[in-house]
PDB file of C-alpha atoms and ligand atoms in Angstrom:
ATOM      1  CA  UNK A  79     -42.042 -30.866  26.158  1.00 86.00           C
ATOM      2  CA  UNK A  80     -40.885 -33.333  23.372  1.00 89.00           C
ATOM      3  CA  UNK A  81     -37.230 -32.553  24.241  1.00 92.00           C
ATOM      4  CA  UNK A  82     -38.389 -33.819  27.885  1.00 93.00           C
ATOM      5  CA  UNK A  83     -39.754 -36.790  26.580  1.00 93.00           C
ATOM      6  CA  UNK A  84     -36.285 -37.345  24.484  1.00 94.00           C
ATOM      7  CA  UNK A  85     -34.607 -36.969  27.488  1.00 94.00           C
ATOM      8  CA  UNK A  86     -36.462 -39.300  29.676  1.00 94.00           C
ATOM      9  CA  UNK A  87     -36.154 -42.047  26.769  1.00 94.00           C
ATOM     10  CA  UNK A  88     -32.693 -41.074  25.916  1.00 92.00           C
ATOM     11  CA  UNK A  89     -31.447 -41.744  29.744  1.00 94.00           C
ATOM     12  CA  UNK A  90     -33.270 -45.091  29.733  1.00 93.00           C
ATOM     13  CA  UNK A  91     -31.384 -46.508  26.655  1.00 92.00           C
ATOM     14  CA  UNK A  92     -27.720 -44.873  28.471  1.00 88.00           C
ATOM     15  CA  UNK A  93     -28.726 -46.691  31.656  1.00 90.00           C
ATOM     16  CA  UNK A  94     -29.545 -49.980  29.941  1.00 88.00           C
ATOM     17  CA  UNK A  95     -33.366 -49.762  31.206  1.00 92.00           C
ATOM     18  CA  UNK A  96     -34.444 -50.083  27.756  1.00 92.00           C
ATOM     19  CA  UNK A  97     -31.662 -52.452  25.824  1.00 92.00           C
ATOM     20  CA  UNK A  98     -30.857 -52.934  22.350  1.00 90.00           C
ATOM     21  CA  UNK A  99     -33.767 -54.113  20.237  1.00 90.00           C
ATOM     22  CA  UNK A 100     -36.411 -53.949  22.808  1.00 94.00           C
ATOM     23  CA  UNK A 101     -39.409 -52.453  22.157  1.00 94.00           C
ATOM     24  CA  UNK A 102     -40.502 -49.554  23.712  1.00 94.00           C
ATOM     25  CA  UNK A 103     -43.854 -48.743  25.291  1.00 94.00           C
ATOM     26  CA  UNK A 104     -46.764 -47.722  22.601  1.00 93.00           C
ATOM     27  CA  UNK A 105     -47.327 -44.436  21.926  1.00 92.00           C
ATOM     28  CA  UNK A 106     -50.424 -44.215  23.733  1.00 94.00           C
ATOM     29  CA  UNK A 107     -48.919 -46.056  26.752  1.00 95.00           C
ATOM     30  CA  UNK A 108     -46.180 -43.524  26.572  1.00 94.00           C
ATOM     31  CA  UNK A 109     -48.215 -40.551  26.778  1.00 95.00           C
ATOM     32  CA  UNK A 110     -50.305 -41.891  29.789  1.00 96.00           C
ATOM     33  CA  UNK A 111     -46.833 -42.684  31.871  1.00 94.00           C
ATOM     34  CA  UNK A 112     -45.330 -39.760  31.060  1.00 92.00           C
ATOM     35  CA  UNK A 113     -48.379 -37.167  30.967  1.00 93.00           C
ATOM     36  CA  UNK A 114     -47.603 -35.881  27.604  1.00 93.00           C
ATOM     37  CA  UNK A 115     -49.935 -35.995  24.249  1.00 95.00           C
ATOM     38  CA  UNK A 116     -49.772 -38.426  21.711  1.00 95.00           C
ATOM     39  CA  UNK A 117     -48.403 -35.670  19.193  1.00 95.00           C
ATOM     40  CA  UNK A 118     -45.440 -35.054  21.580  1.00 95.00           C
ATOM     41  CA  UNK A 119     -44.665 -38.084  22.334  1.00 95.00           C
ATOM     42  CA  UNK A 120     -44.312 -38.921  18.233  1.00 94.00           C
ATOM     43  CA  UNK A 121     -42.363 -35.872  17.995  1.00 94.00           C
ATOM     44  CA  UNK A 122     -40.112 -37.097  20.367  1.00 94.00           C
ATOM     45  CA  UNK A 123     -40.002 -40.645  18.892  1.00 94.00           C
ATOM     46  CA  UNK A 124     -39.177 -39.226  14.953  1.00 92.00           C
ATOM     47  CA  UNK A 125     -36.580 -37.367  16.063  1.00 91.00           C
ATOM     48  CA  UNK A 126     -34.667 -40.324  17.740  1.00 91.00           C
ATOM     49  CA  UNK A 127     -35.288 -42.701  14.948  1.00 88.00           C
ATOM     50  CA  UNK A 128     -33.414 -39.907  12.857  1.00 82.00           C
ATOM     51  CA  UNK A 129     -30.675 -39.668  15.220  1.00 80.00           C
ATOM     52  CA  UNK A 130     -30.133 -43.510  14.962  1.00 81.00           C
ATOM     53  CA  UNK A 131     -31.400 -44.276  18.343  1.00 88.00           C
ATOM     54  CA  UNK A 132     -34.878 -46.033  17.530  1.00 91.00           C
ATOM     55  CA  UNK A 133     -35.791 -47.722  14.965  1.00 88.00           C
ATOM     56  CA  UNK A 134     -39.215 -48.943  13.443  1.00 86.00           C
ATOM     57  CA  UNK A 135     -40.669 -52.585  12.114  1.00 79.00           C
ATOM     58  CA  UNK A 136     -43.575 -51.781  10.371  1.00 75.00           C
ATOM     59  CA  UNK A 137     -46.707 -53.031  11.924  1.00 77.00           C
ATOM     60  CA  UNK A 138     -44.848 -53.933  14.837  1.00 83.00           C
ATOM     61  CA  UNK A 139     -43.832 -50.914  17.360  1.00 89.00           C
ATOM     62  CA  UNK A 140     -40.243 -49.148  17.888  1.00 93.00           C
ATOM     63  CA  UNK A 141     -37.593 -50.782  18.847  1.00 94.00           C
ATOM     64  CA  UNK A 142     -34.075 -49.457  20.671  1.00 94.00           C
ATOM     65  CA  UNK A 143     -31.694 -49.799  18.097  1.00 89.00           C
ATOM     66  CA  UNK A 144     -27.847 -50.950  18.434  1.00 84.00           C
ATOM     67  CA  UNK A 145     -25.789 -48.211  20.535  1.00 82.00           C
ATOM     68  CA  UNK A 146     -23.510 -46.731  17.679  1.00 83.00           C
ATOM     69  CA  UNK A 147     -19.979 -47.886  17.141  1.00 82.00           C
ATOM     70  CA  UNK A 148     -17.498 -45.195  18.071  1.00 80.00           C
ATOM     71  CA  UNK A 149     -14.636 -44.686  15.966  1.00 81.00           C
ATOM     72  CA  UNK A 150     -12.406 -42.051  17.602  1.00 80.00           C
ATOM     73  CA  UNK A 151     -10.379 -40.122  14.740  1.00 85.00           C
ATOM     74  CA  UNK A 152      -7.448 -38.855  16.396  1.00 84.00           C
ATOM     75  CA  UNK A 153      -5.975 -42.516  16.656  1.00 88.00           C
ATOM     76  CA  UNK A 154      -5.472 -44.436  13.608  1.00 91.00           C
ATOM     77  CA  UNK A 155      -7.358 -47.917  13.976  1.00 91.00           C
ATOM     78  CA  UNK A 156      -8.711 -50.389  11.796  1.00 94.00           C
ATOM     79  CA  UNK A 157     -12.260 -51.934  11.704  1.00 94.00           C
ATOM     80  CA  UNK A 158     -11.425 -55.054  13.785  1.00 95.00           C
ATOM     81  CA  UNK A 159      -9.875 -52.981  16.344  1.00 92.00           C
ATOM     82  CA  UNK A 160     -13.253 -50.883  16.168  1.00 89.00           C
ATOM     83  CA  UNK A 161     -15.246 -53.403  16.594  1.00 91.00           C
ATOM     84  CA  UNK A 162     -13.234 -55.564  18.993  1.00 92.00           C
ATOM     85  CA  UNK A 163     -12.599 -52.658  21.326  1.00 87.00           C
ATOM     86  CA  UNK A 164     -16.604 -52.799  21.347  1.00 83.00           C
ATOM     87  CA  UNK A 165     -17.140 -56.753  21.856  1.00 88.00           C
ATOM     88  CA  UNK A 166     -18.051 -57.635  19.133  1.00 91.00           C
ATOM     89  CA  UNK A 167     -17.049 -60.158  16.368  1.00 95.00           C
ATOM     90  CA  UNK A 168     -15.346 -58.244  13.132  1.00 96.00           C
ATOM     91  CA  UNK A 169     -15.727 -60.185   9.873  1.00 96.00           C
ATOM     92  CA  UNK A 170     -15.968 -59.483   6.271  1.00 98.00           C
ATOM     93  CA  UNK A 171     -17.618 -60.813   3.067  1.00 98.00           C
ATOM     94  CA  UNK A 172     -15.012 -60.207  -0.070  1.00 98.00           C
ATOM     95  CA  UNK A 173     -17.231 -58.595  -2.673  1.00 98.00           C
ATOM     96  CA  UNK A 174     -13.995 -58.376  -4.855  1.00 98.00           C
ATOM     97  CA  UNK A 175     -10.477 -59.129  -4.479  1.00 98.00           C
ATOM     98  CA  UNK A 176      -8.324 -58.439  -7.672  1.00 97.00           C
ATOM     99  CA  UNK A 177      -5.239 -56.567  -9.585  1.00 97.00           C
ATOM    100  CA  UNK A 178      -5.894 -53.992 -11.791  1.00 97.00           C
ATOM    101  CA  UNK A 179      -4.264 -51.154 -13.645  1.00 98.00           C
ATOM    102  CA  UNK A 180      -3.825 -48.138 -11.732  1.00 97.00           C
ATOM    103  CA  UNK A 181      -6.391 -45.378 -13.189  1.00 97.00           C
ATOM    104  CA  UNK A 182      -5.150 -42.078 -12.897  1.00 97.00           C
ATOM    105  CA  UNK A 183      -7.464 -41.028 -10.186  1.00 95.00           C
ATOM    106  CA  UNK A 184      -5.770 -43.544  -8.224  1.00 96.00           C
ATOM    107  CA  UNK A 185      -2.802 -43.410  -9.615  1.00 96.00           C
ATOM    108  CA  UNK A 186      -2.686 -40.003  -8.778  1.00 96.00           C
ATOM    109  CA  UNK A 187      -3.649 -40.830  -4.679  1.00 94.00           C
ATOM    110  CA  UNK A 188      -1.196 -43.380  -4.315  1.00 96.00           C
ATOM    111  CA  UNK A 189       1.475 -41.857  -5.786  1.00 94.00           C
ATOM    112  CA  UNK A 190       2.442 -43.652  -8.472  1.00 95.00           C
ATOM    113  CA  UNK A 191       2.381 -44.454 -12.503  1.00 96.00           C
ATOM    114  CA  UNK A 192      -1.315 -44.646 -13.909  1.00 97.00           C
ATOM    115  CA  UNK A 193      -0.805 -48.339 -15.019  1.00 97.00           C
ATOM    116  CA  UNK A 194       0.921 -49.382 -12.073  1.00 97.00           C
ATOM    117  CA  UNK A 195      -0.412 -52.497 -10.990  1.00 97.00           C
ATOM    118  CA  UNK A 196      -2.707 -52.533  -7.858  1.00 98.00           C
ATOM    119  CA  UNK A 197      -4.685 -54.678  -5.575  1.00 98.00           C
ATOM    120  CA  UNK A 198      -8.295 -53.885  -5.077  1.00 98.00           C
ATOM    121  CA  UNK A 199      -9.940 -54.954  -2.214  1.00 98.00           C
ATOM    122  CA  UNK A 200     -13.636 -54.673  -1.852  1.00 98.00           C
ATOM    123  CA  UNK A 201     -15.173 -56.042   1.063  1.00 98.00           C
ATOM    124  CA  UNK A 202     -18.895 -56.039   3.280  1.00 98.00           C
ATOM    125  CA  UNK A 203     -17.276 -55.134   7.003  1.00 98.00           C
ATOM    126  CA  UNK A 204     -19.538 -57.024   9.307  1.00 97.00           C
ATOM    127  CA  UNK A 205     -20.065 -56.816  13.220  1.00 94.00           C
ATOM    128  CA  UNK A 206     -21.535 -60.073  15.234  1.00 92.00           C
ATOM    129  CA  UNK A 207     -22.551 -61.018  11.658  1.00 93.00           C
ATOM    130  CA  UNK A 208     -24.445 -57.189  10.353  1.00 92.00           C
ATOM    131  CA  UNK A 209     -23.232 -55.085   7.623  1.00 96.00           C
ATOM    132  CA  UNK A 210     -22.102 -52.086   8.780  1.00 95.00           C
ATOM    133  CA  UNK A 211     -19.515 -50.536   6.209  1.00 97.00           C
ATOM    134  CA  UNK A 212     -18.368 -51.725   2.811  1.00 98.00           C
ATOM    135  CA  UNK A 213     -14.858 -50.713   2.037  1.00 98.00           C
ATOM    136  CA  UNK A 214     -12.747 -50.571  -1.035  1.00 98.00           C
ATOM    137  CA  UNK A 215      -9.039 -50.420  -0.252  1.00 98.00           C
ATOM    138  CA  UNK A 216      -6.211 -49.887  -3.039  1.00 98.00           C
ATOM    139  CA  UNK A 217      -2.713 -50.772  -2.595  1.00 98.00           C
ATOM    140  CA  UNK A 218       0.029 -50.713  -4.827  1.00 97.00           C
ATOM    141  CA  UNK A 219       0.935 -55.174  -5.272  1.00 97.00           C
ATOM    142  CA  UNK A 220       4.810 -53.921  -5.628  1.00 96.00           C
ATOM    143  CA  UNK A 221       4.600 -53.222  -2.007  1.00 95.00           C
ATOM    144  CA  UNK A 222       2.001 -56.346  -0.964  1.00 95.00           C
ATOM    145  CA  UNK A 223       3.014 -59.053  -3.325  1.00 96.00           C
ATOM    146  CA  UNK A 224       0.694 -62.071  -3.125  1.00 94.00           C
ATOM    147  CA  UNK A 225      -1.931 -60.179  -0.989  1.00 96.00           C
ATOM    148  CA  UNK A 226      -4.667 -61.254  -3.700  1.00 96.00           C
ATOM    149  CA  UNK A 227      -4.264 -64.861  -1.540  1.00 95.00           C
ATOM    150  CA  UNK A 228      -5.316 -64.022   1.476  1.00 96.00           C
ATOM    151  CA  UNK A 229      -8.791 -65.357   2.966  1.00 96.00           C
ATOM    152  CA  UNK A 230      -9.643 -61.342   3.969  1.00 97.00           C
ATOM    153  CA  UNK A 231     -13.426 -63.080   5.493  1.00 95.00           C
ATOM    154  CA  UNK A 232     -11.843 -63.399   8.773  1.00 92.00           C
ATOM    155  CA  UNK A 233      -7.903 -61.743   8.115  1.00 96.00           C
ATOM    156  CA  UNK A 234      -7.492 -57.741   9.044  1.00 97.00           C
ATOM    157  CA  UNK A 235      -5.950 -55.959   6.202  1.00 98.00           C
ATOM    158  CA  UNK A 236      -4.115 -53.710   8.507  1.00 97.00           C
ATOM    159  CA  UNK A 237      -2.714 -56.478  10.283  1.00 97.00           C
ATOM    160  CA  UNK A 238      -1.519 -58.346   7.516  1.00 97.00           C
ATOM    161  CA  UNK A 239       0.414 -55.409   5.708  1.00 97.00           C
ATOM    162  CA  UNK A 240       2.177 -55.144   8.949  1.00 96.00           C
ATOM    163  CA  UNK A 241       3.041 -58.577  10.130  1.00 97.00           C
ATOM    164  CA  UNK A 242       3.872 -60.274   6.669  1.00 96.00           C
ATOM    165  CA  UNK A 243       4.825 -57.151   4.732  1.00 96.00           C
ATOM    166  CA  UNK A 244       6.607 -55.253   7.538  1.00 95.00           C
ATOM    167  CA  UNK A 245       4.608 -51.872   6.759  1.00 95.00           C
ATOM    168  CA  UNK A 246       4.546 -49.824   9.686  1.00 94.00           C
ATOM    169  CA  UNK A 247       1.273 -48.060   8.885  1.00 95.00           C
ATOM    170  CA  UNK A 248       2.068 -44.544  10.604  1.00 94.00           C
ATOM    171  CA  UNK A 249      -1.038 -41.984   9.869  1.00 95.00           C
ATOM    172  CA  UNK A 250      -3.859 -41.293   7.618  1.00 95.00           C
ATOM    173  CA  UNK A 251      -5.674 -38.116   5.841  1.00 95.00           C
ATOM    174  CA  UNK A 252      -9.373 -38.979   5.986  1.00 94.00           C
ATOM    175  CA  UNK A 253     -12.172 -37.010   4.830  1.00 95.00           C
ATOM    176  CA  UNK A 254     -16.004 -37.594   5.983  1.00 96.00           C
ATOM    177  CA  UNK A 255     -19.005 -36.691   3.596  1.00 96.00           C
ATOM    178  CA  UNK A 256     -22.954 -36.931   4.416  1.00 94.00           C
ATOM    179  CA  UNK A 257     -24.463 -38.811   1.477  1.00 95.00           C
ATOM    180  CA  UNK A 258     -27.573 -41.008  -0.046  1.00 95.00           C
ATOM    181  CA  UNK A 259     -26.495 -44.289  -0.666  1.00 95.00           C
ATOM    182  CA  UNK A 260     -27.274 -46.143  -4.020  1.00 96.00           C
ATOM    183  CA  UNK A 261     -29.406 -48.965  -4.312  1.00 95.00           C
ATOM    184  CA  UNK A 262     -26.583 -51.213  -4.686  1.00 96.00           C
ATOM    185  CA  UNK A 263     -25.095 -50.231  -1.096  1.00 97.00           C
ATOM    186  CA  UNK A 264     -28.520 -50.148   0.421  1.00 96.00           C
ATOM    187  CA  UNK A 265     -29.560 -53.644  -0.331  1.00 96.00           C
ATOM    188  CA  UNK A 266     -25.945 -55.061   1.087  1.00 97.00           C
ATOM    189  CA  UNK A 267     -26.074 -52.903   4.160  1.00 97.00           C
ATOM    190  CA  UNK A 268     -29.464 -53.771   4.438  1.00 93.00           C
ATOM    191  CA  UNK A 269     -30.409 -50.336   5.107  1.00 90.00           C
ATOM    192  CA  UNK A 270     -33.662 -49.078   6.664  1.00 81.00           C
ATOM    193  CA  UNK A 271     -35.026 -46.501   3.960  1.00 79.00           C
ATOM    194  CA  UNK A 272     -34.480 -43.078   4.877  1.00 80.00           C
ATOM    195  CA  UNK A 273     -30.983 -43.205   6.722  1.00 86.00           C
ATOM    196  CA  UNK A 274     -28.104 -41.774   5.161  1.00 91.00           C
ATOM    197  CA  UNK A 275     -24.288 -43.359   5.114  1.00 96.00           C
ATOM    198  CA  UNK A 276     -20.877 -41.420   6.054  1.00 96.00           C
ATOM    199  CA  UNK A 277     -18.635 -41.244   2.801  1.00 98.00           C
ATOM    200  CA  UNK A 278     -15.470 -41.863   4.102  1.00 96.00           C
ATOM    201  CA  UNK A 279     -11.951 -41.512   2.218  1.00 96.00           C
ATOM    202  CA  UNK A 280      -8.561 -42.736   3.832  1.00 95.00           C
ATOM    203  CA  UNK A 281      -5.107 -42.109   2.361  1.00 97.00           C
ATOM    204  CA  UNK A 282      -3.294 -44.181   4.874  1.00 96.00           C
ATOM    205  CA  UNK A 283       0.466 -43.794   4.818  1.00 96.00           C
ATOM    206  CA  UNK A 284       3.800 -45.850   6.306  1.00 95.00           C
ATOM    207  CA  UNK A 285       6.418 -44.649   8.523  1.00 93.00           C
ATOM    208  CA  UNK A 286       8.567 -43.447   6.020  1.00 92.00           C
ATOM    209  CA  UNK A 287       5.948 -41.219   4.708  1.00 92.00           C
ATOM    210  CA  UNK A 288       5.150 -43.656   1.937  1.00 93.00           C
ATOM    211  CA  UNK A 289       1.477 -43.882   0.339  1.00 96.00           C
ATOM    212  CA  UNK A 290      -0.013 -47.208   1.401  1.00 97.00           C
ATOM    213  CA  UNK A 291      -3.739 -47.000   1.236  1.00 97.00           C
ATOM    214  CA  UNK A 292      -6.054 -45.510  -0.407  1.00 98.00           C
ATOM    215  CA  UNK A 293      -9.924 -46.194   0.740  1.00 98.00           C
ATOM    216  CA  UNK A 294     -13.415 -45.231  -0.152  1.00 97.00           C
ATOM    217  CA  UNK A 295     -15.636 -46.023   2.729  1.00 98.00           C
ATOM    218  CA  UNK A 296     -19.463 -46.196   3.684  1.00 98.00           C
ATOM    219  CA  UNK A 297     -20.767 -46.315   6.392  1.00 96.00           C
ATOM    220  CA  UNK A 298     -24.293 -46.267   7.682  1.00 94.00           C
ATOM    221  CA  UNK A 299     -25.309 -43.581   9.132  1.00 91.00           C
ATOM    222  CA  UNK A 300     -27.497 -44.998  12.046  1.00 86.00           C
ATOM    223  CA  UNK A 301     -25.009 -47.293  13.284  1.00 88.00           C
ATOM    224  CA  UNK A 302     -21.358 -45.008  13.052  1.00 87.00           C
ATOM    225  CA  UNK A 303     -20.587 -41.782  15.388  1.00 87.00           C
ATOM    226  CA  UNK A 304     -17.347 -40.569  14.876  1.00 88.00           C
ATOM    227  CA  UNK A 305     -15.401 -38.699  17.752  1.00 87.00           C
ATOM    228  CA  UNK A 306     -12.743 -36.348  17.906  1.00 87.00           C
ATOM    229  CA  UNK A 307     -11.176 -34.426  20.740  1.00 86.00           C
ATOM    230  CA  UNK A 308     -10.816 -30.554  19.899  1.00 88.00           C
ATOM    231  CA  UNK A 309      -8.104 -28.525  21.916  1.00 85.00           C
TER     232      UNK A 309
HETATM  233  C1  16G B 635     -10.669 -48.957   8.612  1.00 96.95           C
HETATM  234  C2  16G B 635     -10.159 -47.971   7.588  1.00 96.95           C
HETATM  235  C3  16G B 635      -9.781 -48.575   6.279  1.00 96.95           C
HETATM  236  C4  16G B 635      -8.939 -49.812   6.470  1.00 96.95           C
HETATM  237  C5  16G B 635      -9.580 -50.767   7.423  1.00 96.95           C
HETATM  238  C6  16G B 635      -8.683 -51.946   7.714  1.00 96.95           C
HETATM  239  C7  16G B 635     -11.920 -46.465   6.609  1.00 96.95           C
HETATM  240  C8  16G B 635     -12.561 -45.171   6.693  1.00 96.95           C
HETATM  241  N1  16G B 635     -10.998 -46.772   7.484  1.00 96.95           N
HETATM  242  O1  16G B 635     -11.965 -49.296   8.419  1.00 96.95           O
HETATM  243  O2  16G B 635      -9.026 -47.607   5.579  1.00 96.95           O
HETATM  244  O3  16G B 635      -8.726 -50.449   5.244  1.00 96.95           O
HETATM  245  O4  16G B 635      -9.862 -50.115   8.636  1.00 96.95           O
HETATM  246  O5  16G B 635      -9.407 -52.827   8.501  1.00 96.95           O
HETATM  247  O6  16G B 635     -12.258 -47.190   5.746  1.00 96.95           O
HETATM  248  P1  16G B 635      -8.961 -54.286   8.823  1.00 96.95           P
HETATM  249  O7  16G B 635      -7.540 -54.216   9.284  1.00 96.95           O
HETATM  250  O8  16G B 635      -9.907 -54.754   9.835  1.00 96.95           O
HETATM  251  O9  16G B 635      -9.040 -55.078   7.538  1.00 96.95           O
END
């Protein structure tokens, strides 16, 4: 019965009936329209708030959250393409743009001397103005000389390592983990309690088979659904 009710809701948010951040009917006024008890009808609701699709203000009713953002994996895109191909406005706030000495973890990604210098690049990946990711890209400043200038709260990384430092970015390895966040990542992805964040890694590399990237990602976990096409 509660998969009914999920299914009834479910089509209503597909078919725009019930839009983002609208509030749904009460529970009670649920279970009179649809002639199922309150118990099912909560059933129904907690399992869609888990999958992303509802979402709660306390003291205030349940709301239809945000359709989630779909990255497809088999191509290899960048967050403002994401989010453009979706409407929406990409932006970023810089948490931390620097040089540093390659650590051998890194070192060891990228392919090159620990020591060798780098450019870290930490930033808060916003859509229409809402945290959705926060991303912290390494690249080695031998191959992106002067990149610690650029204004990267409106500027695409990807686009700039192609059009001023003729890097042909070619293919990525990318691995995706289920995880808790930490408090630090909650509060600036101002995330709900209780919803987890994709851990993603990238190793993104050039034409020539060259190292150019290397990324730790997350995401949140209500607002992300990655797709990929099995054969
Ligand atoms: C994507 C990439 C990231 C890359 C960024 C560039 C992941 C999992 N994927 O989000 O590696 O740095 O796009 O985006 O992080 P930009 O060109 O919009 O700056």
């Amino acid at each position: 019965m509660f998969e009914q009710v999920k299914t009834i809701l479910d089509s209503a948010i597909a078919g725009g009936e019930l839009g983002p951040h609208q509030r749904i009917p009460s529970e009670r006024e649920l279970s009179v329209a649809l002639g199922a008890s309150r118990m099912t009808i909560r059933q129904a609701l907690v399992e869609m708030m888990a999958e992303g699709s509802l979402y709660t203000r306390s003291g205030k009713g349940t709301y239809v959250a945000e359709r989630k953002i779909e990255q497809p994996l088999q191509r290899l895109t960048s967050f403002t393409e994401d989010i453009r191909a979706r409407g929406s406005r990409p932006a970023s706030r810089v948490l931390a743009l620097a040089l540093l000495p390659a650590p051998l973890e890194l070192a060891v990604a990228l392919g090159v001397r620990p020591g060798t210098e780098l450019v870290r690049l930490r930033r808060l990946r916003l859509a229409n103005d809402d945290p959705l990711a926060i991303e912290t890209s390494h690249v080695a400043h031998a191959l992106c000389p002067g990149l610690v200038d650029v204004d990267f709260s409106t500027s695409s990384l990807y686009e700039t390592l192609t059009t001023r430092y003729g890097l042909t970015l070619r293919s990525a390895k990318q691995t995706i983990e289920a995880s808790e966040a930490l408090p630090d990542e909650r509060q600036l992805l101002d995330l709900p309690r209780h919803v987890p964040v994709l851990r993603l890694h990238r190793l993104t590399f050039a034409d020539d088979g060259r190292v150019v990237e290397f990324v730790r990602a997350v995401y949140r976990g209500d607002r992300y659904q990655l797709q990929v096409q099995l054969r």
